[in-house]
Coordinates of C-alpha atoms and ligand atoms in Angstrom, one line a residue:
Chain A
X18 CA 34.8 -24.6 -5.3
X19 CA 32.5 -27.6 -5.1
X20 CA 30.1 -28.3 -8.0
X21 CA 28.1 -30.3 -5.8
X22 CA 27.6 -27.4 -3.3
X23 CA 26.9 -24.9 -5.9
X24 CA 24.3 -27.2 -7.4
X25 CA 22.7 -27.5 -4.2
X26 CA 22.4 -23.7 -4.0
X27 CA 21.0 -23.5 -7.5
X28 CA 18.6 -26.3 -6.9
X29 CA 17.2 -24.8 -3.7
X30 CA 16.6 -21.6 -5.5
X31 CA 14.4 -23.1 -8.3
X32 CA 12.7 -25.4 -5.9
X33 CA 11.4 -22.4 -4.0
X34 CA 10.1 -20.7 -7.0
X35 CA 8.3 -23.9 -8.1
X36 CA 6.0 -23.3 -5.2
X37 CA 5.8 -19.5 -5.4
X38 CA 3.2 -19.4 -8.3
X39 CA 2.9 -15.6 -8.2
X40 CA 6.5 -15.0 -8.7
X41 CA 6.5 -17.4 -11.6
X42 CA 3.6 -15.7 -13.1
X43 CA 5.3 -12.4 -12.8
X44 CA 8.5 -13.7 -14.3
X45 CA 6.9 -14.9 -17.4
X46 CA 3.7 -12.9 -17.8
X47 CA 4.7 -9.4 -16.9
X48 CA 7.3 -9.0 -19.7
X49 CA 4.7 -10.1 -22.2
X50 CA 2.1 -7.8 -21.0
X51 CA 4.5 -4.8 -20.7
X52 CA 6.3 -5.3 -24.2
X53 CA 2.8 -6.1 -25.7
X54 CA 1.4 -3.0 -24.5
X55 CA 4.5 -1.0 -25.6
X56 CA 4.3 -2.5 -29.2
X57 CA 0.4 -1.9 -29.5
X58 CA 1.1 1.6 -28.3
X59 CA 3.7 2.4 -30.6
X60 CA 2.5 0.4 -33.9
X61 CA -1.2 0.7 -33.3
X62 CA -1.1 4.6 -32.8
X63 CA -3.3 6.8 -34.9
X64 CA -0.5 9.3 -34.8
X65 CA -1.4 11.8 -37.7
X66 CA -2.0 15.1 -35.8
X67 CA -5.3 17.2 -36.4
X68 CA -4.3 20.3 -38.3
X69 CA -6.7 23.2 -39.3
X70 CA -6.2 25.0 -42.6
X71 CA -7.5 28.7 -43.1
X72 CA -6.9 29.6 -46.7
X73 CA -7.4 33.3 -46.9
X74 CA -5.5 33.7 -50.3
X75 CA -7.3 35.8 -53.0
X76 CA -5.3 34.2 -55.7
X77 CA -5.4 30.7 -56.9
X78 CA -2.3 29.2 -55.5
X79 CA -3.6 29.2 -51.8
X80 CA -6.2 26.5 -52.7
X81 CA -3.6 24.4 -54.6
X82 CA -1.4 24.2 -51.4
X83 CA -4.5 23.7 -49.3
X84 CA -5.5 20.8 -51.6
X85 CA -2.0 19.3 -51.3
X86 CA -2.2 19.6 -47.5
X87 CA -5.5 17.7 -47.4
X88 CA -3.8 14.8 -49.3
X89 CA -0.7 14.6 -47.1
X90 CA -0.3 11.5 -44.9
X91 CA 1.6 13.5 -42.2
X92 CA -1.5 15.3 -41.0
X93 CA -5.2 15.0 -40.8
X94 CA -6.5 18.4 -42.0
X95 CA -9.9 20.4 -41.6
X96 CA -10.8 23.7 -43.0
X97 CA -11.3 26.3 -40.3
X98 CA -11.5 30.2 -39.9
X99 CA -8.3 31.8 -38.7
X100 CA -10.2 33.5 -36.0
X101 CA -11.3 30.2 -34.5
X102 CA -7.9 28.7 -34.6
X103 CA -6.7 29.7 -31.1
X104 CA -9.8 28.5 -29.4
X105 CA -9.3 25.1 -31.1
X106 CA -5.8 24.8 -30.1
X107 CA -6.8 25.5 -26.6
X108 CA -9.7 23.0 -26.3
X109 CA -7.4 20.3 -27.8
X110 CA -9.2 19.6 -31.0
X111 CA -6.4 20.9 -33.0
X112 CA -2.6 20.7 -32.6
X113 CA -1.8 23.2 -35.1
X114 CA -3.4 25.4 -37.8
X115 CA -1.9 27.0 -40.9
X116 CA -3.0 30.3 -42.2
X117 CA -2.3 31.0 -46.0
X118 CA -2.3 34.8 -46.1
X119 CA -4.5 36.9 -48.5
X120 CA -1.4 37.8 -50.7
X121 CA -0.2 34.2 -50.8
X122 CA -0.3 34.1 -54.5
X123 CA 1.8 37.3 -54.9
X124 CA 4.3 36.1 -52.3
X125 CA 4.7 32.9 -54.4
X126 CA 5.2 34.9 -57.5
X127 CA 7.8 37.0 -55.8
X128 CA 9.7 33.9 -55.0
X129 CA 9.2 34.0 -51.1
X130 CA 6.2 32.6 -49.3
X131 CA 5.6 33.0 -45.5
X132 CA 2.5 31.0 -44.6
X133 CA 1.6 31.4 -40.7
X134 CA 1.9 28.1 -38.8
X135 CA 0.4 28.3 -35.2
X136 CA 1.4 25.5 -32.9
X137 CA -0.1 24.3 -29.7
X138 CA 3.3 24.0 -28.4
X139 CA 3.0 22.0 -25.2
X140 CA 4.3 18.7 -26.7
X141 CA 7.8 18.7 -28.2
X142 CA 8.1 17.4 -31.7
X143 CA 4.5 18.0 -32.8
X144 CA 5.6 20.7 -35.3
X145 CA 7.7 18.1 -37.3
X146 CA 4.8 16.4 -39.2
X147 CA 3.1 19.9 -39.8
X148 CA 6.2 21.4 -41.3
X149 CA 6.9 18.4 -43.2
X150 CA 3.4 18.4 -44.7
X151 CA 3.6 22.1 -45.4
X152 CA 7.1 21.6 -47.1
X153 CA 5.7 18.8 -49.5
X154 CA 2.6 21.0 -50.3
X155 CA 5.0 23.7 -51.4
X156 CA 6.3 21.3 -54.2
X157 CA 2.9 21.9 -55.8
X158 CA 3.5 25.4 -56.1
X159 CA 6.2 24.8 -58.8
X160 CA 3.6 24.3 -61.5
X161 CA 1.9 27.6 -60.5
X162 CA 4.9 29.8 -60.9
X163 CA 6.3 28.2 -63.8
X164 CA 9.4 26.5 -62.4
X165 CA 10.7 29.5 -60.6
X166 CA 12.3 28.7 -57.2
X167 CA 10.2 29.6 -54.3
X168 CA 11.9 30.1 -50.9
X169 CA 9.9 28.9 -47.8
X170 CA 9.9 30.9 -44.5
X171 CA 7.0 29.8 -42.4
X172 CA 6.1 32.2 -39.7
X173 CA 5.7 29.9 -36.6
X174 CA 3.9 31.0 -33.4
X175 CA 3.4 28.9 -30.1
X176 CA 0.4 29.1 -28.1
X177 CA 2.2 27.6 -25.0
X178 CA 5.9 26.9 -24.4
X179 CA 7.7 28.7 -27.2
X180 CA 11.0 28.2 -29.2
X181 CA 12.9 27.7 -26.0
X182 CA 10.6 24.9 -24.6
X183 CA 12.4 21.6 -24.7
X184 CA 11.5 17.9 -23.9
X185 CA 12.6 18.2 -20.2
X186 CA 10.0 20.9 -19.8
X187 CA 7.4 18.6 -21.3
X188 CA 8.4 15.5 -19.3
X189 CA 9.5 17.3 -16.3
X190 CA 6.1 18.6 -15.5
X191 CA 4.7 15.1 -15.4
X192 CA 7.6 13.5 -13.7
X193 CA 7.5 15.9 -10.8
X194 CA 4.2 14.4 -9.8
X195 CA 5.3 10.9 -10.9
X196 CA 8.4 10.6 -8.9
X197 CA 6.4 11.4 -5.7
X198 CA 3.7 9.1 -6.6
X199 CA 5.9 6.1 -7.3
X200 CA 8.1 6.4 -4.2
X201 CA 5.4 7.0 -1.7
X202 CA 3.6 3.9 -3.2
X203 CA 6.7 1.7 -2.7
X204 CA 7.3 3.0 0.9
X205 CA 3.9 2.5 1.9
X206 CA 3.2 -0.9 0.6
X207 CA 6.4 -2.2 2.3
X208 CA 5.8 -0.6 5.7
X209 CA 2.3 -1.8 5.9
X210 CA 3.6 -5.2 5.1
X211 CA 6.2 -4.9 7.8
X212 CA 3.3 -4.3 10.1
X213 CA 1.8 -7.6 9.1
X214 CA 4.8 -9.7 9.2
X215 CA 6.4 -8.5 12.5
X216 CA 3.0 -9.2 14.2
X217 CA 2.1 -5.8 15.3
X218 CA -0.9 -5.7 13.0
X219 CA -2.5 -8.4 15.1
X220 CA -1.8 -6.4 18.1
X221 CA -3.4 -3.3 16.7
X222 CA -6.4 -5.6 15.7
X223 CA -6.8 -6.7 19.4
X224 CA -6.6 -3.0 20.5
X225 CA -9.6 -0.5 20.4
X226 CA -8.3 1.0 17.2
X227 CA -10.9 1.0 14.4
X228 CA -9.9 0.1 10.9
X229 CA -10.5 3.5 9.5
X230 CA -8.2 5.0 12.1
X231 CA -5.4 2.7 11.1
X232 CA -5.8 3.7 7.5
X233 CA -6.2 7.5 8.1
X234 CA -3.4 7.4 10.5
X235 CA -1.1 5.8 8.0
X236 CA -2.2 8.2 5.4
X237 CA -1.4 11.2 7.4
X238 CA 2.0 9.9 8.3
X239 CA 3.2 9.1 4.8
X240 CA 1.4 12.2 3.4
X241 CA 3.7 14.3 5.9
X242 CA 6.8 12.4 4.4
X243 CA 5.3 12.8 0.8
X244 CA 4.7 16.4 1.1
X245 CA 8.3 17.1 2.4
X246 CA 9.6 15.1 -0.7
X247 CA 7.2 16.9 -3.2
X248 CA 8.4 20.2 -1.9
X249 CA 12.1 19.2 -2.4
X250 CA 11.4 17.8 -5.8
X251 CA 9.5 20.9 -6.8
X252 CA 12.3 23.2 -5.6
X253 CA 14.9 21.1 -7.4
X254 CA 12.8 21.1 -10.8
X255 CA 12.0 24.8 -10.7
X256 CA 15.2 26.2 -9.3
X257 CA 17.9 23.9 -10.5
X258 CA 16.6 22.2 -13.5
X259 CA 14.7 25.4 -14.4
X260 CA 11.7 23.4 -15.7
X261 CA 9.3 25.7 -17.7
X262 CA 6.5 26.7 -15.3
X263 CA 3.6 29.0 -16.2
X264 CA 1.4 28.1 -13.3
X265 CA 1.0 28.7 -9.6
X266 CA 3.6 26.8 -7.4
X267 CA 0.9 26.3 -4.8
X268 CA -1.3 24.6 -7.3
X269 CA 1.5 22.2 -8.4
X270 CA 2.1 21.4 -4.8
X271 CA -1.6 20.8 -4.2
X272 CA -1.6 18.4 -7.2
X273 CA 1.5 16.7 -5.9
X274 CA -0.2 16.2 -2.6
X275 CA -3.3 14.7 -4.1
X276 CA -1.0 12.2 -6.0
X277 CA 0.9 11.3 -2.9
X278 CA -2.5 10.7 -0.8
X279 CA -3.6 8.4 -3.8
X280 CA -0.2 6.6 -3.7
X281 CA -0.4 6.0 0.1
X282 CA -4.0 4.6 -0.1
X283 CA -3.1 2.3 -3.3
X284 CA -0.2 1.0 -1.1
X285 CA -2.2 0.1 1.8
X286 CA -5.0 -1.5 -0.4
X287 CA -2.4 -3.5 -2.5
X288 CA -0.5 -4.6 0.6
X289 CA -3.6 -6.6 1.7
X290 CA -3.1 -8.9 -1.4
X291 CA 0.6 -9.5 -0.7
X292 CA 2.1 -12.0 1.9
X293 CA 5.7 -10.9 1.8
X294 CA 7.5 -7.9 1.0
X295 CA 8.9 -9.8 -1.9
X296 CA 5.6 -10.2 -3.3
X297 CA 4.8 -6.7 -2.5
X298 CA 7.7 -5.5 -4.7
X299 CA 6.1 -7.4 -7.6
X300 CA 3.3 -5.2 -7.6
X301 CA 5.5 -2.4 -8.8
X302 CA 5.9 -3.5 -12.4
X303 CA 2.4 -4.7 -12.6
X304 CA 0.6 -1.6 -11.3
X305 CA 3.1 1.0 -12.0
X306 CA 4.6 0.3 -15.4
X307 CA 1.4 0.1 -17.4
X308 CA 0.0 3.1 -15.8
X309 CA 3.0 5.1 -16.8
X310 CA 2.8 3.8 -20.2
X311 CA -0.9 4.7 -20.6
X312 CA -0.9 7.9 -18.5
X313 CA 0.2 10.0 -21.5
X314 CA 3.5 10.9 -20.0
X315 CA 5.4 9.4 -22.9
X316 CA 2.7 8.8 -25.5
X317 CA 0.0 11.3 -25.6
X318 CA -3.5 9.7 -24.8
X319 CA -5.0 11.1 -28.1
X320 CA -2.5 9.2 -30.3
X321 CA -3.1 5.9 -28.5
X322 CA -5.1 3.2 -30.2
X323 CA -8.7 3.6 -29.3
X324 CA -9.1 0.6 -26.8
X325 CA -6.0 1.7 -25.0
X326 CA -7.6 5.3 -24.8
X327 CA -10.5 3.7 -22.9
X328 CA -8.0 2.3 -20.6
X329 CA -6.2 5.4 -20.1
X330 CA -9.6 7.3 -19.3
X331 CA -10.1 5.1 -16.2
X332 CA -6.5 5.2 -14.8
X333 CA -6.0 8.0 -12.2
X334 CA -2.5 8.7 -13.1
X335 CA -3.7 9.9 -16.6
X336 CA -5.7 12.6 -15.0
X337 CA -2.8 13.5 -12.7
X338 CA -0.3 13.8 -15.4
X339 CA -2.8 15.8 -17.5
X340 CA -3.3 18.2 -14.5
X341 CA 0.4 18.8 -13.8
X342 CA 1.0 19.6 -17.5
X343 CA -2.1 21.9 -17.7
X344 CA -0.7 24.0 -14.7
X345 CA 3.1 24.0 -15.5
X346 CA 2.8 24.2 -19.3
X347 CA -0.4 25.9 -20.1
X348 CA -0.7 28.0 -16.7
X349 CA -4.0 26.5 -15.9
X350 CA -5.6 27.6 -12.6
X351 CA -8.7 26.4 -10.9
X352 CA -11.1 28.3 -13.2
X353 CA -10.2 25.8 -15.9
X354 CA -12.7 23.1 -16.4
X355 CA -10.1 20.7 -17.4
X356 CA -8.1 21.1 -14.2
X357 CA -11.1 20.8 -12.2
X358 CA -11.9 17.5 -13.7
X359 CA -8.4 16.2 -13.3
X360 CA -8.2 17.3 -9.7
X361 CA -11.7 15.9 -9.1
X362 CA -10.8 12.4 -10.5
X363 CA -7.6 12.1 -8.5
X364 CA -9.5 13.2 -5.4
X365 CA -12.3 10.7 -6.0
X366 CA -9.7 8.1 -6.6
X367 CA -8.2 8.9 -3.1
X368 CA -11.5 8.4 -1.5
X369 CA -12.3 5.2 -3.3
X370 CA -9.0 3.9 -2.1
X371 CA -9.4 4.8 1.5
X372 CA -12.7 3.1 1.6
X373 CA -11.4 0.1 -0.1
X374 CA -8.3 -0.1 2.1
X375 CA -10.5 0.2 5.1
X376 CA -12.8 -2.7 4.2
X377 CA -10.0 -5.1 3.0
X378 CA -8.1 -4.4 6.4
X379 CA -9.7 -7.4 8.0
X380 CA -10.5 -7.1 11.5
X381 CA -10.3 -10.9 12.0
X382 CA -7.3 -12.9 10.8
X383 CA -9.0 -15.9 9.6
Chain B
X8 CA -26.6 -17.8 37.0
X9 CA -24.7 -18.7 40.3
X10 CA -21.3 -17.2 39.1
X11 CA -20.2 -14.6 36.5
X12 CA -16.9 -15.4 34.7
X13 CA -14.6 -12.9 33.3
X14 CA -13.9 -15.3 30.4
X15 CA -16.6 -18.0 29.4
X16 CA -16.0 -20.2 26.3
X17 CA -18.9 -22.3 25.7
X18 CA -18.7 -25.4 23.4
X19 CA -16.7 -23.5 20.7
X20 CA -15.4 -24.8 17.5
X21 CA -13.3 -23.3 14.9
X22 CA -12.2 -24.8 11.5
X23 CA -9.6 -23.4 8.9
X24 CA -10.9 -24.9 5.7
X25 CA -11.6 -28.6 6.5
X26 CA -9.2 -28.5 9.4
X27 CA -10.8 -28.4 13.0
X28 CA -8.4 -26.4 15.1
X29 CA -10.8 -26.3 17.9
X30 CA -13.5 -28.7 18.6
X31 CA -16.2 -28.2 21.3
X32 CA -14.0 -26.4 23.8
X33 CA -15.8 -25.1 27.1
X34 CA -13.9 -23.3 29.9
X35 CA -14.4 -20.6 32.3
X36 CA -12.0 -18.2 33.9
X37 CA -12.9 -16.5 37.1
X38 CA -11.9 -12.9 38.0
X39 CA -8.3 -12.4 39.3
X40 CA -7.3 -16.0 38.5
X41 CA -4.3 -17.3 36.7
X42 CA -5.6 -19.7 34.2
X43 CA -2.9 -22.0 32.5
X44 CA -3.7 -23.2 29.0
X45 CA -1.4 -26.2 28.5
X46 CA -0.9 -28.2 25.5
X47 CA 1.6 -29.2 22.9
X48 CA 2.5 -27.2 19.7
X49 CA -0.4 -27.0 17.3
X50 CA -3.0 -28.0 20.1
X51 CA -5.0 -24.9 19.3
X52 CA -3.8 -22.5 22.3
X53 CA -3.2 -19.5 20.0
X54 CA -6.4 -20.1 18.0
X55 CA -8.3 -20.1 21.4
X56 CA -6.6 -16.9 22.7
X57 CA -7.5 -15.3 19.2
X58 CA -11.0 -16.3 19.7
X59 CA -11.1 -14.9 23.2
X60 CA -10.0 -11.4 22.2
X61 CA -12.2 -11.4 19.0
X62 CA -9.5 -11.6 16.3
X63 CA -11.2 -14.8 15.1
X64 CA -14.9 -15.8 15.2
X65 CA -16.1 -19.2 16.3
X66 CA -18.1 -21.2 13.8
X67 CA -20.0 -22.7 16.6
X68 CA -20.5 -21.9 20.3
X69 CA -20.2 -18.5 22.0
X70 CA -17.3 -16.5 23.8
X71 CA -18.2 -14.0 26.4
X72 CA -15.5 -11.7 28.0
X73 CA -16.5 -9.4 30.8
X74 CA -20.2 -9.9 30.0
X75 CA -20.0 -9.1 26.3
X76 CA -20.3 -11.7 23.4
X77 CA -17.2 -11.6 21.3
X78 CA -16.1 -10.2 19.0
X79 CA -16.8 -6.8 20.4
X80 CA -14.6 -3.9 19.9
X81 CA -15.9 -2.1 23.1
X82 CA -14.5 -4.8 25.3
X83 CA -10.9 -4.6 23.8
X84 CA -9.7 -1.7 25.9
X85 CA -10.1 -3.9 28.9
X86 CA -8.1 -6.5 27.3
X87 CA -4.2 -6.8 27.1
X88 CA -2.8 -9.4 24.5
X89 CA 0.8 -10.5 24.4
X90 CA 1.2 -12.2 21.1
X91 CA 3.4 -15.3 20.7
X92 CA 6.2 -13.6 19.0
X93 CA 7.3 -10.4 20.5
X94 CA 5.4 -8.1 18.1
X95 CA 7.2 -4.8 18.5
X96 CA 8.3 -1.9 16.2
X97 CA 12.1 -2.6 16.1
X98 CA 13.0 0.9 14.8
X99 CA 11.5 2.4 17.9
X100 CA 12.9 2.5 21.3
X101 CA 11.4 0.6 24.2
X102 CA 9.6 3.6 25.5
X103 CA 8.4 4.6 22.1
X104 CA 6.8 1.2 21.7
X105 CA 5.1 1.1 25.1
X106 CA 4.0 4.8 24.7
X107 CA 2.4 3.9 21.3
X108 CA 0.3 0.9 22.7
X109 CA -0.6 3.2 25.6
X110 CA -1.7 5.8 23.2
X111 CA -4.1 3.7 21.1
X112 CA -5.5 2.4 24.3
X113 CA -5.8 5.9 25.7
X114 CA -3.7 5.4 28.8
X115 CA -0.4 7.4 28.4
X116 CA 0.0 7.7 32.1
X117 CA 0.8 4.1 32.6
X118 CA 4.0 4.1 30.5
X119 CA 6.5 4.8 33.5
X120 CA 4.7 2.1 35.7
X121 CA 4.8 -0.5 33.1
X122 CA 8.4 0.1 32.2
X123 CA 9.3 -0.2 35.9
X124 CA 7.3 -3.3 36.3
X125 CA 9.4 -5.3 33.7
X126 CA 12.5 -3.5 34.9
X127 CA 13.3 -1.7 31.5
X128 CA 12.8 1.9 32.9
X129 CA 16.7 2.4 32.8
X130 CA 16.8 0.9 29.2
X131 CA 13.8 2.9 28.0
X132 CA 16.0 4.7 25.2
X133 CA 17.3 1.6 23.8
X134 CA 16.1 0.7 20.2
X135 CA 14.2 -2.6 20.3
X136 CA 16.2 -4.0 17.3
X137 CA 19.3 -4.0 19.5
X138 CA 17.8 -5.7 22.5
X139 CA 18.3 -9.3 23.6
X140 CA 15.3 -11.7 23.2
X141 CA 14.6 -11.5 27.0
X142 CA 14.4 -7.8 26.9
X143 CA 12.3 -7.8 24.0
X144 CA 9.9 -10.3 25.7
X145 CA 9.7 -7.9 28.6
X146 CA 9.0 -5.0 26.5
X147 CA 6.2 -6.9 24.8
X148 CA 4.6 -7.6 28.1
X149 CA 4.9 -4.0 29.2
X150 CA 3.0 -3.1 25.9
X151 CA 0.3 -5.7 26.8
X152 CA -0.3 -4.3 30.2
X153 CA 0.4 -0.4 30.0
X154 CA -3.3 0.3 29.9
X155 CA -4.0 -1.8 33.0
X156 CA -6.4 -4.3 31.4
X157 CA -8.8 -6.3 33.4
X158 CA -8.1 -9.3 31.4
X159 CA -4.4 -10.4 30.2
X160 CA -4.1 -12.8 27.5
X161 CA -0.4 -14.1 27.4
X162 CA 0.5 -16.5 24.6
X163 CA 3.5 -18.5 25.6
X164 CA 5.1 -15.5 27.4
X165 CA 8.0 -17.5 28.7
X166 CA 9.1 -19.3 25.7
X167 CA 12.7 -18.9 24.8
X168 CA 13.7 -16.8 28.0
X169 CA 16.1 -18.0 30.5
X170 CA 15.0 -19.5 33.9
X171 CA 15.8 -16.4 35.9
X172 CA 13.6 -14.2 33.8
X173 CA 11.0 -16.9 33.7
X174 CA 10.8 -16.8 37.7
X175 CA 10.7 -13.0 37.3
X176 CA 7.8 -13.2 34.8
X177 CA 5.8 -15.4 37.2
X178 CA 6.3 -12.8 40.1
X179 CA 4.7 -10.3 37.8
X180 CA 1.8 -12.5 37.0
X181 CA 1.1 -13.3 40.7
X182 CA 1.4 -9.7 41.8
X183 CA -1.0 -8.5 38.9
X184 CA -3.5 -11.3 39.8
X185 CA -3.3 -10.2 43.4
X186 CA -4.4 -6.7 42.3
X187 CA -7.3 -8.3 40.5
X188 CA -6.2 -8.8 36.9
X189 CA -7.5 -11.9 35.3
X190 CA -4.9 -14.0 33.3
X191 CA -4.9 -16.5 30.7
X192 CA -1.5 -17.8 30.2
X193 CA -0.6 -20.6 27.6
X194 CA 2.4 -22.7 27.7
X195 CA 3.6 -26.0 26.4
X196 CA 5.9 -26.4 29.2
X197 CA 4.1 -28.6 31.9
X198 CA 6.3 -27.4 34.8
X199 CA 4.8 -24.0 34.7
X200 CA 1.4 -25.5 35.5
X201 CA 1.9 -25.3 39.2
X202 CA 2.0 -21.7 39.1
X203 CA -1.5 -21.4 37.9
X204 CA -4.6 -21.6 40.0
X205 CA -6.6 -23.4 37.3
X206 CA -5.4 -25.5 34.3
X207 CA -7.0 -26.5 30.9
X208 CA -5.3 -29.3 29.2
X209 CA -5.7 -29.0 25.5
X210 CA -4.7 -31.3 22.6
X211 CA -5.8 -31.8 19.0
X212 CA -8.4 -28.8 19.6
X213 CA -10.1 -30.5 22.5
X214 CA -10.1 -29.7 26.1
X215 CA -8.9 -32.9 27.7
X216 CA -9.2 -31.8 31.5
X217 CA -9.9 -28.7 33.5
X218 CA -9.2 -28.1 37.2
X219 CA -6.6 -26.9 39.8
X220 CA -3.2 -28.6 39.5
X221 CA -4.1 -31.0 42.2
X222 CA -7.4 -32.1 40.6
X223 CA -5.4 -32.7 37.2
X224 CA -3.1 -34.9 39.2
X225 CA -5.9 -36.8 40.7
X226 CA -7.8 -37.3 37.2
X227 CA -4.4 -38.4 35.7
X228 CA -3.5 -40.6 38.4
X229 CA 0.0 -39.3 38.7
X230 CA 1.9 -36.9 41.0
X231 CA 3.8 -35.8 37.8
X232 CA 1.8 -33.5 35.8
X233 CA 3.5 -34.6 32.6
X234 CA 2.5 -38.1 33.2
X235 CA -0.9 -37.1 34.3
X236 CA -1.2 -35.2 30.9
X237 CA -0.1 -38.2 29.0
X238 CA -2.4 -40.5 30.8
X239 CA -5.4 -38.2 30.1
X240 CA -4.4 -37.9 26.4
X241 CA -4.1 -41.7 26.2
X242 CA -7.4 -42.1 27.8
X243 CA -9.1 -39.8 25.4
X244 CA -7.7 -41.6 22.3
X245 CA -8.6 -45.2 23.5
Ligands
ADP6 N1 -5.0 -19.1 10.0 C1 -4.8 -20.5 9.9 N2 -4.9 -21.1 8.9 C2 -4.9 -22.4 8.9 N3 -4.4 -23.2 9.8 C3 -4.4 -22.7 10.8 C4 -4.3 -21.1 11.1 N4 -4.1 -20.9 12.4 C5 -3.8 -21.9 13.0 N5 -4.0 -23.0 12.1 C6 -3.8 -24.5 12.6 O1 -4.5 -24.8 13.7 C7 -3.8 -25.6 14.5 C8 -3.7 -24.9 15.9 O2 -2.9 -23.9 15.9 P1 -2.5 -22.9 17.0 O3 -3.6 -22.6 17.7 O4 -1.4 -22.0 16.7 O5 -1.7 -24.0 18.0 P2 -0.6 -23.6 19.3 O6 -0.8 -22.3 19.6 O7 -1.4 -24.5 20.4 O8 0.5 -24.2 18.9 C9 -2.4 -25.7 14.0 O9 -2.6 -27.2 13.4 C10 -2.4 -24.6 13.0 O10 -1.6 -25.2 11.8
MG7 MG1 0.6 -20.9 19.5

């Protein structure tokens, strides 16, 4: 071991980085961006869920509990008619609604209340604040029944999913698409760069090939690979992991295919801005991580701080993730307006990237 | 017009930022001729060849190839371009590489002939990553000529290959020229100059002299081409 020779290696490394501004920027800017985003997402979230209250109690105690629910910090409540509840769960304006039945006061006096809790159910853990709020509201019953102990047995129903529906079901639906998107993106950006660095792109440019032909040819080639991968991922997710699926397998596959095509074109487009594979790999944290954080996979878009919601609304992955969940969790088909929107946005994004990739692929090298 | 040229470069200049890579270059190549573009490293040979096939656009002057102003996509199918580094797909076999370049030029029927010409037909199944430098260079040549172009642009095709293969390459070039193919061959090795019908000497982006090897010797006042080149370069500087 020679300290001198080791120092030579260390010095050479640092000298190289001094000239590579982009890598330096990545090294010092990216962690702040990613952590900052994460912090803002988690701390800044407006997280109290929207809960509807339908008080049908003919007695007095129902409105006491309803009042206590309105004061709760765990939920944001609105008064609704029980008959509108399911529609509001479906359109996403409510996460849950609570029905206090007509004989609620009698139940309380008999010592055993069973309010109905209707949950949207697609997102694990969303029942916790609702049950918490309800439990606290029950304390206010104590005065009404003169100190008698009231046992509390809510009657819980789920619009989607159900009691067996777990975290993997929720995340799995989104990850099936994300895995394909991510891997296809990395493979495309690196192989397109190879084409540049090994000099074959110059040869292609000096051939009668049109730019559009190069881009579309690449797209088809990688899409074939991506579709095989998508099929494999899907079979594994459904048959081995037994991820909850309500929708059509063909539709899931179609959505995966759209995401793969978007990823291919994103890779081609971004490879124009990298000079080496090293730089290309740096696009991964910068492009992929914020998109994953903001796409609603982990943190539902509706609970994000408002400025981040705007950002989420223009990122294609948000729509892709939402579409996958709609299909797999809610059993959406193409008659659903929301799924049409999701698929349409991802498709539009593909077209936009094909055009962008083609125009940035310079016919001339200088 | 008394004569039409396959390639005609008229008073062309090209800059990269503030740096003038080519400065008022004029040269003409006749059909079926082997034209040698000679000059040291950094003289501007590659830049000139990229201008001729339209990869770059001149800032001043005009480039005309087969009667068309360049850049022109329509002319490209009549041009074969062998880049300075052997630009091939390392994961594909020799034949797959040649077949690919044949296909994008719409000339798949030329694959066997091209492989035979560069004597790689027996090695056609070998993956390019496993080939020696000389074989790669031959494969690269096959890719450039598989569509039987009217104009072949060869950027330092004989750099880094052994003398035996170099002799072979010049034999290919001569037989193709005899069959009517026009060739522009760049080199920084002066002793290849005698194999060309006409030469353009280039340095610092300027054309120093143009003519047959004998004419260049006469202009430089030396039987040795290397000395003639140095004399011409010195005259230009003083
Ligand atoms: N894309 C480019 N950007 C900047 N400078 C370039 C570029 N291409 C070539 N040059 C410069 O132009 C000069 C001529 O280069 P080149 O044509 O490759 O020379 P040769 O092929 O004769 O060795 C060199 O000094 C080179 O650094
Ligand atoms: Mg060169």
